[in-house]
PDB file of C-alpha atoms in Angstrom:
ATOM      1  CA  UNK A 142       0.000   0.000   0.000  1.00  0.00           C
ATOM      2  CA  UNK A 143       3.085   2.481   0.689  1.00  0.00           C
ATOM      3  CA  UNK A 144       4.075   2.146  -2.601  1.00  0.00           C
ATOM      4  CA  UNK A 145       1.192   2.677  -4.364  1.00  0.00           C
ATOM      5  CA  UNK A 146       0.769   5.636  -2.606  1.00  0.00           C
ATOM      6  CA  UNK A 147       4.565   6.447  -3.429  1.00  0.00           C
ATOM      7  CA  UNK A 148       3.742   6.074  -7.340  1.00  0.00           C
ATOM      8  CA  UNK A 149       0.685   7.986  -7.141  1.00  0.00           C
ATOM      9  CA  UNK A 150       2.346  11.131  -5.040  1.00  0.00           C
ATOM     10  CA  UNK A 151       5.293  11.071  -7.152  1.00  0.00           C
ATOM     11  CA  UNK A 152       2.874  10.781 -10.638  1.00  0.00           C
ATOM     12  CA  UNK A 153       0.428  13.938  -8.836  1.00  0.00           C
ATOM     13  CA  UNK A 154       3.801  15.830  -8.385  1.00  0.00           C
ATOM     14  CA  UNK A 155       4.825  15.302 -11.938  1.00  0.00           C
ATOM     15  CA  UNK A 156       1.470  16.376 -12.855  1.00  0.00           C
ATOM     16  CA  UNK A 157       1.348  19.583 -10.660  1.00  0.00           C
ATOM     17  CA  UNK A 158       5.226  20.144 -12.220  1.00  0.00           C
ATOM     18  CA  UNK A 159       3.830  20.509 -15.971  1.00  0.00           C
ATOM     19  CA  UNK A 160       0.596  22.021 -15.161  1.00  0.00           C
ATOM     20  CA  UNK A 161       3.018  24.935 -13.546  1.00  0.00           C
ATOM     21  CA  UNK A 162       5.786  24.300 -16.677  1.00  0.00           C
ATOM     22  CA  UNK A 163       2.657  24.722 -18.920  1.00  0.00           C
ATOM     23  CA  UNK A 164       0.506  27.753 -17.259  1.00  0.00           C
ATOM     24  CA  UNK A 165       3.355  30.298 -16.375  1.00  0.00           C
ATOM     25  CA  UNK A 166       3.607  32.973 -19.342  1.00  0.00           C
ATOM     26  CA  UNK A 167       6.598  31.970 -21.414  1.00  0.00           C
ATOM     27  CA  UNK A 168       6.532  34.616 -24.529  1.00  0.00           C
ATOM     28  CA  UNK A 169       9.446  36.379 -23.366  1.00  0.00           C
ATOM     29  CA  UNK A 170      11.743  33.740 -22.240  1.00  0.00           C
ATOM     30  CA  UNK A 171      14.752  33.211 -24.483  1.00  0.00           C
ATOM     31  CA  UNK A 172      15.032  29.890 -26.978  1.00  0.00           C
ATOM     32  CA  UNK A 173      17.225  27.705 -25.489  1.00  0.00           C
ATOM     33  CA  UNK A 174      18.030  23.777 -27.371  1.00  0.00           C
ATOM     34  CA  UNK A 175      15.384  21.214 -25.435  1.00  0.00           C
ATOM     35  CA  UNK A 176      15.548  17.467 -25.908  1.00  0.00           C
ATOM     36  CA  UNK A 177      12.308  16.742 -27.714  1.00  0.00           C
ATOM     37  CA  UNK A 178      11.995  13.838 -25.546  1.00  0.00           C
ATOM     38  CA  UNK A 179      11.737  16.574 -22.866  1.00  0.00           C
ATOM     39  CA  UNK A 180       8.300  18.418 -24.997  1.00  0.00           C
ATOM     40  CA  UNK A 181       6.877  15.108 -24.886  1.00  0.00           C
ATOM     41  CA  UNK A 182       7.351  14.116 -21.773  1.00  0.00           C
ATOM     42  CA  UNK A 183       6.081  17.590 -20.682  1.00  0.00           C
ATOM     43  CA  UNK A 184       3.026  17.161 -22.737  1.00  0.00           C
ATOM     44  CA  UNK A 185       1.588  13.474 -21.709  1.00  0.00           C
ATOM     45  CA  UNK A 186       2.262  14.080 -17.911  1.00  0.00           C
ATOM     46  CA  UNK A 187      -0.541  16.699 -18.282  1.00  0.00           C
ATOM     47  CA  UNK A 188      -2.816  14.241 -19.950  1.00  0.00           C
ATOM     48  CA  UNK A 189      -1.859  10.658 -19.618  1.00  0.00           C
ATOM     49  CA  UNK A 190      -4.445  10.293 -16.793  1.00  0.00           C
ATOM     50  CA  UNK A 191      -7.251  11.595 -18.899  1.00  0.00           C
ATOM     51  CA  UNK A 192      -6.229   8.986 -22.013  1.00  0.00           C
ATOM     52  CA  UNK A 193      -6.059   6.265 -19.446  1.00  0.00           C
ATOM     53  CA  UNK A 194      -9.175   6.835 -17.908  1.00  0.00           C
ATOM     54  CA  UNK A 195     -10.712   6.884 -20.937  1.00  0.00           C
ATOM     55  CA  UNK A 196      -9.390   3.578 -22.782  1.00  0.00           C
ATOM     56  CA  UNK A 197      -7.827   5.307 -25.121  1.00  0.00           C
ATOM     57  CA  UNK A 198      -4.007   3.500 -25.380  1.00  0.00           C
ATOM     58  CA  UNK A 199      -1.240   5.408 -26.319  1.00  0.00           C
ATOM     59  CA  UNK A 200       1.318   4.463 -28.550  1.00  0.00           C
ATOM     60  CA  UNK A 201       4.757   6.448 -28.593  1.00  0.00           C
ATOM     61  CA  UNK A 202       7.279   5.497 -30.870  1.00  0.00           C
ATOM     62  CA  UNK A 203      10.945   5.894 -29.286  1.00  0.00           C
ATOM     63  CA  UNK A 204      12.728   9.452 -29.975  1.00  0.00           C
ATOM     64  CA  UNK A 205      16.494   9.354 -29.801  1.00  0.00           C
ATOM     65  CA  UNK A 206      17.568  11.029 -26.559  1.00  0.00           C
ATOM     66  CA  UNK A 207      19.895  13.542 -28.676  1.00  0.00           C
ATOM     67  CA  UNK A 208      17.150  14.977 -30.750  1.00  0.00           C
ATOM     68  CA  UNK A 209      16.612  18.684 -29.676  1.00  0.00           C
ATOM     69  CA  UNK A 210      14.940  21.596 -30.875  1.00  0.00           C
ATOM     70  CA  UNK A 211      15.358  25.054 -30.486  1.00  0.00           C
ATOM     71  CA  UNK A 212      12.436  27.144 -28.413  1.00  0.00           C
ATOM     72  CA  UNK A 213      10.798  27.418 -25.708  1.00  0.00           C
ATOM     73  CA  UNK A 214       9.622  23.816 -24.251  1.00  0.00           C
ATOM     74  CA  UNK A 215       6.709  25.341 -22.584  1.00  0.00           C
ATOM     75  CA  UNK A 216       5.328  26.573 -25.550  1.00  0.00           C
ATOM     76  CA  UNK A 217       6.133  23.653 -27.540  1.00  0.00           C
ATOM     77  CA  UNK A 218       4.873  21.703 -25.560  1.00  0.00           C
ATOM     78  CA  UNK A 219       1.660  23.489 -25.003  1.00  0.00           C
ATOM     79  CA  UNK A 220       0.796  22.865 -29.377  1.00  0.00           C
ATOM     80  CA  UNK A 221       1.838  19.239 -28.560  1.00  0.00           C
ATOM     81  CA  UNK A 222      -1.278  19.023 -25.661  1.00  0.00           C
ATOM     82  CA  UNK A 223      -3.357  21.140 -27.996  1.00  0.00           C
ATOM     83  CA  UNK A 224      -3.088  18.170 -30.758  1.00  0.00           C
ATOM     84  CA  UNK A 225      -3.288  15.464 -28.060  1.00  0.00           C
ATOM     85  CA  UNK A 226      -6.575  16.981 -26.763  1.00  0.00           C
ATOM     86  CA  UNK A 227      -8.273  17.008 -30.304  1.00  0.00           C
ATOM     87  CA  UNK A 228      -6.775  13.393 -30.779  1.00  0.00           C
ATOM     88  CA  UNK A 229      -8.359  12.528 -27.485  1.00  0.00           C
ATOM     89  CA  UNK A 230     -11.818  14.101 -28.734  1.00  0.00           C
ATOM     90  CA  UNK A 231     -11.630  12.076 -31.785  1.00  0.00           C
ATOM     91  CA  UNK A 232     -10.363   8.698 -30.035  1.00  0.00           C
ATOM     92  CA  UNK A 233     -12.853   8.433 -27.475  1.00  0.00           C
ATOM     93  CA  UNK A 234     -15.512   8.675 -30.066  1.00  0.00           C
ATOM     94  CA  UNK A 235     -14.263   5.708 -32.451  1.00  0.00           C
ATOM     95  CA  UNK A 236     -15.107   2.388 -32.400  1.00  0.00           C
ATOM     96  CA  UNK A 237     -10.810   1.746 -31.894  1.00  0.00           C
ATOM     97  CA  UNK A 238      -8.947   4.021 -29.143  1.00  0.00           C
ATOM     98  CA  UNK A 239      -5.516   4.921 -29.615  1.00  0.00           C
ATOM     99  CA  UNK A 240      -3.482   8.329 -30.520  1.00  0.00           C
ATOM    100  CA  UNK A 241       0.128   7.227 -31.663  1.00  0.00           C
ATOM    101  CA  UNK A 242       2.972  10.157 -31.466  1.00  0.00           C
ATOM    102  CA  UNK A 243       6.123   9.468 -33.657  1.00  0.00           C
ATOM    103  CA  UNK A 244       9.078  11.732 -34.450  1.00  0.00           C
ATOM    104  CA  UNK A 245      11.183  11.705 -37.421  1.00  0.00           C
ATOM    105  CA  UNK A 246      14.257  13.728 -38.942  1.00  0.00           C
ATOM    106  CA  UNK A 247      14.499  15.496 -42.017  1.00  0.00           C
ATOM    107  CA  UNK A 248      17.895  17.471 -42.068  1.00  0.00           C
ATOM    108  CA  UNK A 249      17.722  20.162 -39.659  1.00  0.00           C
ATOM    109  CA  UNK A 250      14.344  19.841 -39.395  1.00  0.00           C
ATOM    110  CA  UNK A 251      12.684  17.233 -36.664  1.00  0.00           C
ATOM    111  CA  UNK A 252       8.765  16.619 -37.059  1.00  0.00           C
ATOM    112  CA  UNK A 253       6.421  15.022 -34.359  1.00  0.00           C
ATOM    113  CA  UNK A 254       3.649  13.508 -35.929  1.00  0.00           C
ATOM    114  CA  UNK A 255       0.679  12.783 -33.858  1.00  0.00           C
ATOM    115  CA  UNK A 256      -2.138  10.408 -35.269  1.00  0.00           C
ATOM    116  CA  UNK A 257      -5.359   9.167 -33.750  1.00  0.00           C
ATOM    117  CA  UNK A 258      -8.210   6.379 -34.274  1.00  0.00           C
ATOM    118  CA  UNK A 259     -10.611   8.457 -35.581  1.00  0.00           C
ATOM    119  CA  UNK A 260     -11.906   9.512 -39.335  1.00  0.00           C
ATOM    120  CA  UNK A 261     -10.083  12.292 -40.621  1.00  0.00           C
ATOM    121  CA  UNK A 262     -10.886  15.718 -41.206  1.00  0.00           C
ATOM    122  CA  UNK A 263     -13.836  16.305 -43.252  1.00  0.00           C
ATOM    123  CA  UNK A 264     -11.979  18.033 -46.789  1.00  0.00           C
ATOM    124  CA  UNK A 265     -14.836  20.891 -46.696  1.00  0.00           C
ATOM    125  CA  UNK A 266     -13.182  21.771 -42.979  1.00  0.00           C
ATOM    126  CA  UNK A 267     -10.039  21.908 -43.950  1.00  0.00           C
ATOM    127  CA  UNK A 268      -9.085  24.497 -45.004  1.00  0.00           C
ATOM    128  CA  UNK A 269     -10.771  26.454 -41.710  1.00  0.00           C
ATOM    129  CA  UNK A 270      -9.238  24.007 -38.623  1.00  0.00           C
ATOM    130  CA  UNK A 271      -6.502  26.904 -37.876  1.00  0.00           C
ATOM    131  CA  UNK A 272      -8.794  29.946 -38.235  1.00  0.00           C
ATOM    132  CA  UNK A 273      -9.867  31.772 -34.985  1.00  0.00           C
ATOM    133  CA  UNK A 274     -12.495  30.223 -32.826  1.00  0.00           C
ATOM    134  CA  UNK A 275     -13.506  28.036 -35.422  1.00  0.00           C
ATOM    135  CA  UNK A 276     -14.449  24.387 -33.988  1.00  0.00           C
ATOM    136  CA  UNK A 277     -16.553  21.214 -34.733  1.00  0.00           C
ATOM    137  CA  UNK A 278     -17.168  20.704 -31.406  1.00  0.00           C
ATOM    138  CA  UNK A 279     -20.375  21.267 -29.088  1.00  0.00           C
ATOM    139  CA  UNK A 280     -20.968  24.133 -27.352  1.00  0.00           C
ATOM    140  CA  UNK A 281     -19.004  24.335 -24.459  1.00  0.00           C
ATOM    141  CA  UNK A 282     -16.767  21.886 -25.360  1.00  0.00           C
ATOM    142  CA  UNK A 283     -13.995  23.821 -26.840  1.00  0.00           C
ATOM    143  CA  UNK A 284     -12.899  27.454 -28.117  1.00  0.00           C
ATOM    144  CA  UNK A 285     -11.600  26.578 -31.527  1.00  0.00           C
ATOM    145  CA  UNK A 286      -8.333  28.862 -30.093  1.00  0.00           C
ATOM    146  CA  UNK A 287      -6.230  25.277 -30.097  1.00  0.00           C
ATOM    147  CA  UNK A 288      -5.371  25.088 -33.755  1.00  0.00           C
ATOM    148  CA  UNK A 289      -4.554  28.701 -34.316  1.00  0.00           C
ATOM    149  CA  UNK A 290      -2.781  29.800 -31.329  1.00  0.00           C
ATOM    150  CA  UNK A 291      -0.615  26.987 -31.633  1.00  0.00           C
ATOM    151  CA  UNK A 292       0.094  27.552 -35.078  1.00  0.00           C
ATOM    152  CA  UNK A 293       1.052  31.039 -33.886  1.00  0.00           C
ATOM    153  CA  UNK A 294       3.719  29.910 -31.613  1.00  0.00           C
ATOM    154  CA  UNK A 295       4.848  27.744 -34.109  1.00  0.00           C
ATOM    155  CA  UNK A 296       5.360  30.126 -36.514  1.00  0.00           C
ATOM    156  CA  UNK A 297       6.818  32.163 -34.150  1.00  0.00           C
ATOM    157  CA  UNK A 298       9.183  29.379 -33.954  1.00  0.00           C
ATOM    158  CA  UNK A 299      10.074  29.362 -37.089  1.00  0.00           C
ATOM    159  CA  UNK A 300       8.528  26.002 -37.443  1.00  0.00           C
ATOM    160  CA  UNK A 301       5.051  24.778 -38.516  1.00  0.00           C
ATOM    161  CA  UNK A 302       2.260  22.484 -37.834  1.00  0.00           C
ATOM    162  CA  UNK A 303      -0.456  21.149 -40.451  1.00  0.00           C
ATOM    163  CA  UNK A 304      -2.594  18.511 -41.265  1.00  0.00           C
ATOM    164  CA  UNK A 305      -1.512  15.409 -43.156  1.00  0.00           C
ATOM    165  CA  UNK A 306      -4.280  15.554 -45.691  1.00  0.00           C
ATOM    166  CA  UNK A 307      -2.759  12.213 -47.490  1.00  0.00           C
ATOM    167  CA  UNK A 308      -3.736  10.501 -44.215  1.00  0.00           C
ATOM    168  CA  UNK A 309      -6.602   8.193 -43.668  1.00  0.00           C
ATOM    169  CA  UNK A 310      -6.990   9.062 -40.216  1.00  0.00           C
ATOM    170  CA  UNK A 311      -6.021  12.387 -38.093  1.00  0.00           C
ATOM    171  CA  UNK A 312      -2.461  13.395 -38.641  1.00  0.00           C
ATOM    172  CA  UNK A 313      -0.992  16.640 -37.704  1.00  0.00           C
ATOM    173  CA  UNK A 314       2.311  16.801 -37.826  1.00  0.00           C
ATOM    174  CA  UNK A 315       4.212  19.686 -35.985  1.00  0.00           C
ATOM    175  CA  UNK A 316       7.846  20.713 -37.550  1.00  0.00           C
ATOM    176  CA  UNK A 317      10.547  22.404 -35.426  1.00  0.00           C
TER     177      UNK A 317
END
């Protein structure tokens, strides 16, 4: 019983850690080089509970431990959990529950691609998924500020993030 407890203090602290990582304002803070292992990590502490509570199974491929990027990890990691919630929205409504994150390299360039069970994007939407407050979700349920703040800070790190459109399922891929 003491170490369950142990496990579950120590995962509430890593928790509390990212939530404070991810909520302090970070726009002025200088770029510094970040293992991309690091973003992730950052990013499914937040919401690893939520997938698991939810049956929806994760699937991360293995990222070399000397990939970095250059940026701020806080904010790239913040358009990583903005893709991870919409994958979560779309998992937990298909028939099959999983979001898969994988990272590749393309010369200077490394790309985290994040994919998830459900259908796709509907090709009349897509076009408007990074516009301002524009979202297919119920009311309540979301902002449609996700998509197009974090392709603000992405921009802003001289990076990008877009939709796979050759995809059969959800596939954004975020380039740093």
């Amino acid at each position: 019983l003491s170490e369950q407890i142990q496990i579950v203090a120590m995962r509430i602290a890593s928790i509390v850690k990212g939530l404070l990582a991810l909520s302090r304002d970070a726009s002025n803070d200088p770029f510094d080089e970040v293992p991309l292992s690091s973003v992730v990590k950052l990013s499914l502490d937040y919401c690893r509970a939520r997938l698991e509570s939810h049956d929806v199974q994760l699937r991360v491929k293995e990222i070399p431990p000397e990939w970095t990027v250059i940026g701020r990890e806080s904010q790239l990691s913040e358009v990583l959990l903005n893709v991870l919630s919409n994958a979560f929205d779309a998992a937990v409504e298909s028939q099959e529950r999983w979001i898969e994150i994988a990272t590749s390299a393309h010369g200077t360039t490394i790309e985290i691609s994040v994919t998830d069970s459900g259908t796709g994007v509907k090709e009349e939407l897509r076009q408007k998924i990074f516009d301002p407050f524009f979202t297919t979700k119920q009311v309540g349920k979301g902002t449609g500020l996700g998509l197009s703040v974090s392709q603000g800070i992405m921009t802003a790190h001289g990076g990008q993030i877009l939709l796979d459109e050759k995809s059969g399922r959800t596939r954004f891929l975020i380039r740093a």
